[in-house]
Coordinates of C-alpha atoms and ligand atoms in Angstrom, one line a residue:
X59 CA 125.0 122.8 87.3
X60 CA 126.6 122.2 90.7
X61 CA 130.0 121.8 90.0
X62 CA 130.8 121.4 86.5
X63 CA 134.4 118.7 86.4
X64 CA 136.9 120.3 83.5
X65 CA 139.2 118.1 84.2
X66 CA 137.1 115.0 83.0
X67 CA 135.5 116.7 80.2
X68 CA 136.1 116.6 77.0
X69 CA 135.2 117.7 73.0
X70 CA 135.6 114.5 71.1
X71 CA 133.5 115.6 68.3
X72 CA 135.8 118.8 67.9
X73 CA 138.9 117.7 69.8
X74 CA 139.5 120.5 72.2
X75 CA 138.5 120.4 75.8
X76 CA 135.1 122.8 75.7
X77 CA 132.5 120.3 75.0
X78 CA 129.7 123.4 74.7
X79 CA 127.3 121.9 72.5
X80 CA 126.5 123.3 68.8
X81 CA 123.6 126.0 68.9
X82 CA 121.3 125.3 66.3
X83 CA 117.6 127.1 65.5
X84 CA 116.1 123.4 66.4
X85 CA 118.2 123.0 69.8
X86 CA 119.2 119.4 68.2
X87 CA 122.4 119.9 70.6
X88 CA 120.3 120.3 73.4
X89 CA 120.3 116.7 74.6
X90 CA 123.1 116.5 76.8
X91 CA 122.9 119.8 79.1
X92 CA 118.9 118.1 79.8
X93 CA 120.6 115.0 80.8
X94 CA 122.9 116.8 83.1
X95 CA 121.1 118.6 84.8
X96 CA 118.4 115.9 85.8
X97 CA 121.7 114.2 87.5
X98 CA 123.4 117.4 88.8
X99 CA 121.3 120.5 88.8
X100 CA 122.2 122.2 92.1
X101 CA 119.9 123.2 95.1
X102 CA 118.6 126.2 95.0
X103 CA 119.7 127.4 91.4
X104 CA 116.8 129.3 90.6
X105 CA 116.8 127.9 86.8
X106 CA 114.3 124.8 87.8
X107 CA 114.3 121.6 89.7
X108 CA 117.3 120.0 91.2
X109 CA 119.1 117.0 90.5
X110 CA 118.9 113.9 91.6
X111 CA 122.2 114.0 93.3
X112 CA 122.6 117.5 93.5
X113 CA 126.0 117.7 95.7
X114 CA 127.5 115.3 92.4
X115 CA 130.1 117.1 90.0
X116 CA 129.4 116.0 86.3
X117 CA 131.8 115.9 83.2
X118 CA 130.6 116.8 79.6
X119 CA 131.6 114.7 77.3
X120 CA 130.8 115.9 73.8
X121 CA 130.8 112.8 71.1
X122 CA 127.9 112.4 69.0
X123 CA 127.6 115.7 66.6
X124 CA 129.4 114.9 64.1
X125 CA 128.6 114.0 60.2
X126 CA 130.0 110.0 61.1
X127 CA 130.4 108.3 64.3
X128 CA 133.7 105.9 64.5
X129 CA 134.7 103.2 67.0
X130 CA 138.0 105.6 68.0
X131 CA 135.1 108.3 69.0
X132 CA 132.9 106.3 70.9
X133 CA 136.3 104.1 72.8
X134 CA 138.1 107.2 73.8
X135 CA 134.6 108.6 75.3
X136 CA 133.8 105.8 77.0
X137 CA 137.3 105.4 78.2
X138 CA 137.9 108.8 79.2
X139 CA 139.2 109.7 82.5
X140 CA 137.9 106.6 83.9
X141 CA 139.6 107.1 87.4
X142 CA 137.8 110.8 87.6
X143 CA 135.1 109.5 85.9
X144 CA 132.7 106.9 88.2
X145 CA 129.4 106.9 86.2
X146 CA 128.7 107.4 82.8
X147 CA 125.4 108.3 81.6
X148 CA 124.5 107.5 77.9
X149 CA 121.6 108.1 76.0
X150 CA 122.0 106.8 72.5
X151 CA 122.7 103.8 71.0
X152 CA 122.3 102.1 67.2
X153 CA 119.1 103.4 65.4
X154 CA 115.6 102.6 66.6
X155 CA 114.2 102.0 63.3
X156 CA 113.5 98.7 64.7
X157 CA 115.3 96.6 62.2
X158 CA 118.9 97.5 63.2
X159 CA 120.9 95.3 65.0
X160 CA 124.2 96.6 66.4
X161 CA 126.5 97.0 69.0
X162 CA 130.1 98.1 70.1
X163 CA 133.1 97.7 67.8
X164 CA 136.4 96.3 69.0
X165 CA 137.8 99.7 70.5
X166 CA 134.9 100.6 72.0
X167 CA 134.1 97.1 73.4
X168 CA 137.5 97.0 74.9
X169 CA 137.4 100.1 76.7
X170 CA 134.1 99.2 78.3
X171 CA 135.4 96.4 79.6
X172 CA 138.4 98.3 80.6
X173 CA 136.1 100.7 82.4
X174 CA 134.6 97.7 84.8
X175 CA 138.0 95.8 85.1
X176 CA 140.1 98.6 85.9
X177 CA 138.0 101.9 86.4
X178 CA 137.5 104.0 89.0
X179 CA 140.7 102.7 90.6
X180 CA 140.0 99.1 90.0
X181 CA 135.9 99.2 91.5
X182 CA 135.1 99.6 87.8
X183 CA 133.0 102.4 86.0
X184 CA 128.9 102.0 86.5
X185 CA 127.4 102.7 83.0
X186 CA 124.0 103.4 82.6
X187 CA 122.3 103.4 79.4
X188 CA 118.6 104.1 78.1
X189 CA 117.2 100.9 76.7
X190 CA 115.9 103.2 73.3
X191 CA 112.7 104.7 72.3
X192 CA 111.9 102.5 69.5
X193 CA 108.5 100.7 71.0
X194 CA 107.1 97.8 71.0
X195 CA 108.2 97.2 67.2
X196 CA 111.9 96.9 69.0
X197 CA 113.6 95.1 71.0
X198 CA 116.7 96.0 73.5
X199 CA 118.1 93.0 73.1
X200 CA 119.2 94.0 69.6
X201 CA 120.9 97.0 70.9
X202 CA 124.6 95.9 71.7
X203 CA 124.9 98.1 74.2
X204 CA 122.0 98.1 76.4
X205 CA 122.1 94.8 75.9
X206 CA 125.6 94.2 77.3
X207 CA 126.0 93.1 80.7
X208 CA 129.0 95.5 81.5
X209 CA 125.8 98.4 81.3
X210 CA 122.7 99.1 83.4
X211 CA 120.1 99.6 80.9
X212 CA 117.1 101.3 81.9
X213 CA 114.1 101.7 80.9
X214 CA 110.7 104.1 81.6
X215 CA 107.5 103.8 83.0
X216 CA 105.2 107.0 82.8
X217 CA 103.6 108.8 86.4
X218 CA 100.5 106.3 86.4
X219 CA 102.8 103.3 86.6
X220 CA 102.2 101.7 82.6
X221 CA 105.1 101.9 80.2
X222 CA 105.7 104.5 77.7
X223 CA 104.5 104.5 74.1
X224 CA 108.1 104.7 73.1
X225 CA 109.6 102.0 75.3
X226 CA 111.5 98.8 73.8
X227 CA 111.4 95.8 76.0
X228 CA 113.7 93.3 76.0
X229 CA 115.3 90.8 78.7
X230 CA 118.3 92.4 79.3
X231 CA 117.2 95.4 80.8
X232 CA 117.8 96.0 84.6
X233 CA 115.8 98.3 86.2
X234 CA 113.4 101.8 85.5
X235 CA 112.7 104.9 86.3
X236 CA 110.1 108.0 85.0
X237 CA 109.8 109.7 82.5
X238 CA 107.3 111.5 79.7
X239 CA 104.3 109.4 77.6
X240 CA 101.4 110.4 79.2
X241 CA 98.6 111.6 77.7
X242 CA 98.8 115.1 79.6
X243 CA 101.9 117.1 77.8
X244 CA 102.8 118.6 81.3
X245 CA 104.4 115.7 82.2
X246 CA 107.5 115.7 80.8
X247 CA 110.6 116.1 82.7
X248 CA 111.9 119.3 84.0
X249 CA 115.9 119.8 83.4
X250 CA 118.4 122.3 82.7
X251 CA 118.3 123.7 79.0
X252 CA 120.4 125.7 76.5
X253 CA 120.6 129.6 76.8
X254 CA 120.3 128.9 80.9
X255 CA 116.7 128.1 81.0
X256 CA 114.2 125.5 82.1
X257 CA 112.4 122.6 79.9
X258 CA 109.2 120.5 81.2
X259 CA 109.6 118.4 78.5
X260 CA 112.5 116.2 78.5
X261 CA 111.4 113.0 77.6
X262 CA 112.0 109.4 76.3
X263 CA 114.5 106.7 77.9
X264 CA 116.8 109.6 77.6
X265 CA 115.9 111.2 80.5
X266 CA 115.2 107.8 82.1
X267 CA 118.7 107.3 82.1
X268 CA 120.4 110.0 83.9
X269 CA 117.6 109.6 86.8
X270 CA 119.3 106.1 87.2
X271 CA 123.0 107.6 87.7
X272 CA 121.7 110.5 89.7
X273 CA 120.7 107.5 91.8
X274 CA 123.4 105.4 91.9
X275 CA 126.0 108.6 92.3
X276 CA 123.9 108.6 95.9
X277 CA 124.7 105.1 96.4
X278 CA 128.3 105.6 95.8
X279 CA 128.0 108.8 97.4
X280 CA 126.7 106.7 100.6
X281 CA 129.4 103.9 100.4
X282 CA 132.4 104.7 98.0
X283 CA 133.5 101.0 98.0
X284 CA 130.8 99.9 95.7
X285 CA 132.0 98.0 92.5
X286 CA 130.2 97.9 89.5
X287 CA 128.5 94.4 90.0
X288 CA 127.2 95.1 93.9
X289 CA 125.6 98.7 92.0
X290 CA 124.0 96.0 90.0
X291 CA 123.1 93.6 92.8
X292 CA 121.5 96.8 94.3
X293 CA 119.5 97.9 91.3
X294 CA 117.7 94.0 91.8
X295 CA 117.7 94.0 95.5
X296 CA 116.1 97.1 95.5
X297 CA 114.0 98.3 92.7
X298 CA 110.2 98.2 93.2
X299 CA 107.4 96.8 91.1
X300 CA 105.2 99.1 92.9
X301 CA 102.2 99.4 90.2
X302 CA 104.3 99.4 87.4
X303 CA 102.4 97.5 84.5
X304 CA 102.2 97.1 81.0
X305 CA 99.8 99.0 79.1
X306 CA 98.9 96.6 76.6
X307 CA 98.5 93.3 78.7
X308 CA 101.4 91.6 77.3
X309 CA 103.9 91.4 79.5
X310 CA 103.0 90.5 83.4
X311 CA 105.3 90.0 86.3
X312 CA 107.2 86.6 87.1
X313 CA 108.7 85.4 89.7
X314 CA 112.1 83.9 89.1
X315 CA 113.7 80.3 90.8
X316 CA 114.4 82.2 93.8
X317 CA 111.5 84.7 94.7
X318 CA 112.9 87.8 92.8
X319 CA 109.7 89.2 90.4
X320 CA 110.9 91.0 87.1
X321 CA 109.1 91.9 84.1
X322 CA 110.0 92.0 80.5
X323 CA 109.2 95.5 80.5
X324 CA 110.7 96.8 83.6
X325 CA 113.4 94.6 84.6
X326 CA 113.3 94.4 88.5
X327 CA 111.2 97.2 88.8
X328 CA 111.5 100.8 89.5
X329 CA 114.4 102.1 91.3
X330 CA 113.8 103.5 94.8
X331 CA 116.7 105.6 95.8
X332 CA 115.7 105.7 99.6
X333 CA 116.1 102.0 99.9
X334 CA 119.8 101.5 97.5
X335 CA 121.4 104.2 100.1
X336 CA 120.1 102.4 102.6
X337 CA 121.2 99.0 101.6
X338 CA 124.1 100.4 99.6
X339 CA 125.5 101.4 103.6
X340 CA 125.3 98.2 105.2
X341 CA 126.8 96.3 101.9
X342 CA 129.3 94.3 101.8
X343 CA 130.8 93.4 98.5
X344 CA 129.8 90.2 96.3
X345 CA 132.1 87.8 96.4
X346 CA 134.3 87.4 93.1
X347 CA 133.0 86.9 89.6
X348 CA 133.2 83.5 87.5
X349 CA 132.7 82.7 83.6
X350 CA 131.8 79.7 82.9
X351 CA 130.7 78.4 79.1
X352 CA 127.7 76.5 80.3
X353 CA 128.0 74.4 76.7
X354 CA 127.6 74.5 73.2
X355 CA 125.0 73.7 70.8
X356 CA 125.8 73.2 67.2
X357 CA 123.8 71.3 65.2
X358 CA 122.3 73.2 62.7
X359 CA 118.1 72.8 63.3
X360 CA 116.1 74.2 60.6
X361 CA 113.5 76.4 62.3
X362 CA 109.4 76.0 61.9
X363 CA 106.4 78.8 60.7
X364 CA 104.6 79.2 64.2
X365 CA 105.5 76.5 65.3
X366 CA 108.6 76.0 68.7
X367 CA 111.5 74.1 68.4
X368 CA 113.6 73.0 71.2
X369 CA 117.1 72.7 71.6
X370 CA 118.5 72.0 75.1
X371 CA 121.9 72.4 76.8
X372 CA 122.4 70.4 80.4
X373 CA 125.2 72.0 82.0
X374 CA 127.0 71.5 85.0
X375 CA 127.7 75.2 85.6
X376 CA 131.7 74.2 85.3
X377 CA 131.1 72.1 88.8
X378 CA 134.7 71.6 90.7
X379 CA 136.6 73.7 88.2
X380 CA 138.2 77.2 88.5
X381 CA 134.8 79.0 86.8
X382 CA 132.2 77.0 88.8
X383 CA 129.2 79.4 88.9
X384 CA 126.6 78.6 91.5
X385 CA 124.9 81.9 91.9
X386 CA 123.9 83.4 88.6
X387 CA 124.3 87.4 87.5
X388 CA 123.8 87.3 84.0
X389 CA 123.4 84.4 81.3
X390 CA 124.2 85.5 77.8
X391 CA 122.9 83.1 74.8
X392 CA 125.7 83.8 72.4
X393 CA 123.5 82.5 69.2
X394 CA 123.7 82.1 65.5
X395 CA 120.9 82.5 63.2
X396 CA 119.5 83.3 59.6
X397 CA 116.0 83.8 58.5
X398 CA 114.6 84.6 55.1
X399 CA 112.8 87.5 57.5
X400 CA 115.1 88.1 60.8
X401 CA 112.3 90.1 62.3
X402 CA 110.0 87.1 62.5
X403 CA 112.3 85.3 65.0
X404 CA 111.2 84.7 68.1
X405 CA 113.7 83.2 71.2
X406 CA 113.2 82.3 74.4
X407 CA 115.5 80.5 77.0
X408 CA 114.6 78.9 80.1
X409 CA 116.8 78.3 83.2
X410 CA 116.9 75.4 85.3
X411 CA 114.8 76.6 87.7
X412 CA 111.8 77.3 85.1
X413 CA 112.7 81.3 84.2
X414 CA 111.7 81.8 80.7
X415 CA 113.1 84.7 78.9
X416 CA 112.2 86.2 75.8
X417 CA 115.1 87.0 74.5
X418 CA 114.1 87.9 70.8
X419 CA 110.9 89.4 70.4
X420 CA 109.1 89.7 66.8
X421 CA 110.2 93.0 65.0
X422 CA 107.7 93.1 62.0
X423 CA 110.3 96.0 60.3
X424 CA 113.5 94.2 60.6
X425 CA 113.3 92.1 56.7
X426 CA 116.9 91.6 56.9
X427 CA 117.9 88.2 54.8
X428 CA 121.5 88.2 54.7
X429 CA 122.7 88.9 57.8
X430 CA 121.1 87.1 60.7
X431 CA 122.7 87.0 63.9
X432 CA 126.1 86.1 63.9
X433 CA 127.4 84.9 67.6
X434 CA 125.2 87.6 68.9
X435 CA 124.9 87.4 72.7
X436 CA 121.2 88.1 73.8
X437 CA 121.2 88.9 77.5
X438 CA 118.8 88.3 80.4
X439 CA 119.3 89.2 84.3
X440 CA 115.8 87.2 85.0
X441 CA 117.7 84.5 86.5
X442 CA 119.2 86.7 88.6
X443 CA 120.9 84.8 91.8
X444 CA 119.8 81.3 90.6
X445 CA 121.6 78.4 90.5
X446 CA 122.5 77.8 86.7
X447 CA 123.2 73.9 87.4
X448 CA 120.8 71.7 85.3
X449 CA 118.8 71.6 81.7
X450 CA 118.2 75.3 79.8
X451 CA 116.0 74.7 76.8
X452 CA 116.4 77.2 73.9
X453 CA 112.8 78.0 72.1
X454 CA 113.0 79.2 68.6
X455 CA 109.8 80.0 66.1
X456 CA 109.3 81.6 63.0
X457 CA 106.3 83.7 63.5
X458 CA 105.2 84.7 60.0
X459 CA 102.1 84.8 58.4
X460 CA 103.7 83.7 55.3
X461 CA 106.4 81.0 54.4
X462 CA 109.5 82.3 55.4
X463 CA 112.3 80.1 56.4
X464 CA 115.3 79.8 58.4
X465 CA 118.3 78.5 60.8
X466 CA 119.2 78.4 64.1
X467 CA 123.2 76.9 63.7
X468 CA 124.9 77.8 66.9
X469 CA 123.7 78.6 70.7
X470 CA 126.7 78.8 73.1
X471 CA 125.6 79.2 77.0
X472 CA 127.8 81.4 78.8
X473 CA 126.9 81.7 82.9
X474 CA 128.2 84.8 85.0
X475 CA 128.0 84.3 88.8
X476 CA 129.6 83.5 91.4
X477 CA 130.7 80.6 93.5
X478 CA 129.8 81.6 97.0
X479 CA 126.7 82.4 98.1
X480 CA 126.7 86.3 97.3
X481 CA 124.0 87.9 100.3
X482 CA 126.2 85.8 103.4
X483 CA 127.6 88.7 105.1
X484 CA 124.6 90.9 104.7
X485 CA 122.5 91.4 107.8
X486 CA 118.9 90.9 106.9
X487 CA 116.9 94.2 108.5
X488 CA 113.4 93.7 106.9
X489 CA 112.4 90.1 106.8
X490 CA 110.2 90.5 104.2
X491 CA 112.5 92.5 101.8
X492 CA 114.1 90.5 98.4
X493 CA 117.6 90.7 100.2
X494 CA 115.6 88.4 103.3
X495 CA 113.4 86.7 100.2
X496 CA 116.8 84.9 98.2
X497 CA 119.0 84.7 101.2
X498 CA 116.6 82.6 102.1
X499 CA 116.1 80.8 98.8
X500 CA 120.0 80.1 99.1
X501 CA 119.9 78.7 102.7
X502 CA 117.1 76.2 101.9
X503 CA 118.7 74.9 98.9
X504 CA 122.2 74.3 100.6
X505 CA 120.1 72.1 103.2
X506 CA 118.9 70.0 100.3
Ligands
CA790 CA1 134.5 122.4 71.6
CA791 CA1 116.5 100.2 70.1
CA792 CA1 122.8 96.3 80.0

């Protein structure tokens, strides 16, 4: 490693402050020490490779390897040091068995949100999360913490541009990067090890992750100033669709109300490092954050076997109050459900402007009855920088093959944006990049 930072590290699974991970004879504990090196390996360290932001310091924190895992555990990890700390890198998350659905507790939520509010002396903490390895039979969106808008979840797309085997799609996810799946076994990614040596075969969204904070440790490394939201605004401004495509046909690219392509898959594309620092030095912060609850929809609708139904929500965006969003980040559809077969429910929400996320994908393994969703909020950034104001229409369909049955009792809109205009002060160098592409979007419609 470069420059390992004692100081920020720390054993939470053992409570000392020598996170050294566990030897064992299947290098289970091996995880970690891959992932940091892929951020941080130094130039020139005649182990193998070099990290992505090889002049970056990086922390070990250890917090998984232990028999249970407890909201205390994960809280005081993600809280720790978060004024040392400015990116956190994290490779797990809730089972991909593609029938869990879970997410941070209390504790833990809190001190993520601590971490943006009030992190890295008050710029807030960038966390980066792998969107999960449980493929196309998940979805992200059932992950609470990829999911969450307060982490950049990122996915992987292998060296000829389709997705992995392995990767989970879902509309919350931000951006990519590469990593293993192809059919040639020397593709894997080459890190930092246990013992001191080299591996080729890192893989998964694991080792998509840490290629993302390597990244944006050069953006911040290029302009400290950066908050968490303009790394964000970045990630879209900037990532490339390049060839990136979807293996199986399903999922093609879109463009969204104001010119900005995404995929289901991929999020904005794949992240080009060359282009954030550049960028990332002429920035000028986004202009400050609103919440608005867009509305509320409760009247319980019975759902249909293959078959939509439509519930809609026309919202002013909170227009001439304090929370008036006019320029959308994310949208979160905070929704209650139940379904004699979970995994059968398919959503999808449409903006305004005529984005259509799915938002729930099918998950033929998830035969949960009982619990449903209970005020779960499924994410999308495909609206990204559109104006919220208007009609959103809520899809819902039971896609069994069988009777099954269900409800959809609750869908709460919640809009996070901004007010102003959020590209104004940025100088536009390349007229045809997605920074000249919205700006312009935006100056048209404040004509109309
Ligand atoms: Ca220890
Ligand atoms: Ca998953
Ligand atoms: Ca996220």
């Amino acid at each position: 490693m470069n420059e390992m930072n004692a100081r920020a590290s720390w054993d939470f699974s053992s409570n000392d402050p020598f996170p050294y991970p566990r030897y064992t004879d299947d290098w289970f504990n091996s995880h970690g020490t891959r992932c940091a090196g892929e951020v941080s390996a130094a130039r020139d360290n005649e182990i193998c490779g070099v990290g992505v932001a090889y002049d970056s310091k990086v922390a070990g924190i250890r917090m998984l390897d232990q028999p249970y895992m407890t909201d205390l555990i994960e809280a005081n990890s993600m809280g720790h040091e978060p004024d040392l700390i400015h990116i956190y890198s994290a490779s797990w998350g809730p089972t991909d068995d593609g029938k869990t659905v879970d997410g941070p507790r209390n504790a833990t939520m809190r001190a993520i949100v601590r971490g943006v509010n009030e992190g890295r002396n008050g710029l807030g903490n960038i966390y980066v999360w792998a969107s999960g390895d449980g493929g196309a039979d998940d979805d992200c969106n059932c992950d609470g913490y990829a999911a969450s808008m307060w982490t950049v979840s990122i996915n992987s797309a292998i060296n000829d541009g389709s997705n992995a085997h392995y990767d989970e799609s879902c509309s919350s996810t931000l951006a990519s990067t590469f990593s293993n799946g192809a059919k040639d076994p020397n593709t894997g990614v080459a890190t930092t090890d246990l013992y001191g040596k080299c591996t080729k075969t890192h893989s998964g969204t694991s080792a998509a992750a840490p290629e993302a904070a390597g990244v944006f440790a050069l953006a911040l490394e290029a302009n400290p100033n950066l908050t968490w939201r303009d790394v964000q605004h970045l990630s879209v401004l900037t990532s490339k669709r390049n060839s990136l495509f979807d293996a199986k046909g399903r999922f093609n690219w879109h463009m969204n109300g104001v010119g900005l392509e995404f995929n289901h898959l991929f999020g904005y594309g794949v992240l080009d490092a060359g282009a954030m620092v550049a960028l990332a030095k002429d920035w000028v912060t986004v202009p400050p954050r609103y919440h608005c609850q867009g509305g509320l929809y409760n009247q319980p609708q019975k759902l249909k076997v293959n078959e939509s139904i439509l519930v809609e929500i026309d919202t002013t965006a909170c227009y001439d109050t304090d929370t008036e969003v006019n320029y959308l980040e994310h949208v979160q559809a905070v929704i209650s459900l139940n379904s004699s077969r979970r995994g059968d429910v398919e959503l999808f929400l449409t903006s305004p402007m005529g984005t259509r996320s799915m938002i729930l994908s099918r998950r033929p393994n998830d035969d949960d009855s009982r619990d449903g969703f209970t005020k779960w909020p499924f994410m999308t950034t495909h609206t990204w920088a559109e104006n919220p104001r208007g009609s959103w229409k809520l899809e819902a369909v039971l896609t069994s093959p069988e009777h099954q049955e269900g409800w959809l009792r609750e869908w709460t809109l919640m809009l996070h944006g901004t007010r102003e205009p959020p590209y104004d002060h940025l100088p536009v160098k390349d007229p045809h990049s997605k920074l000249a592409i919205v700006k312009k979007a935006h100056h048209d419609k404040k004509k109309m």
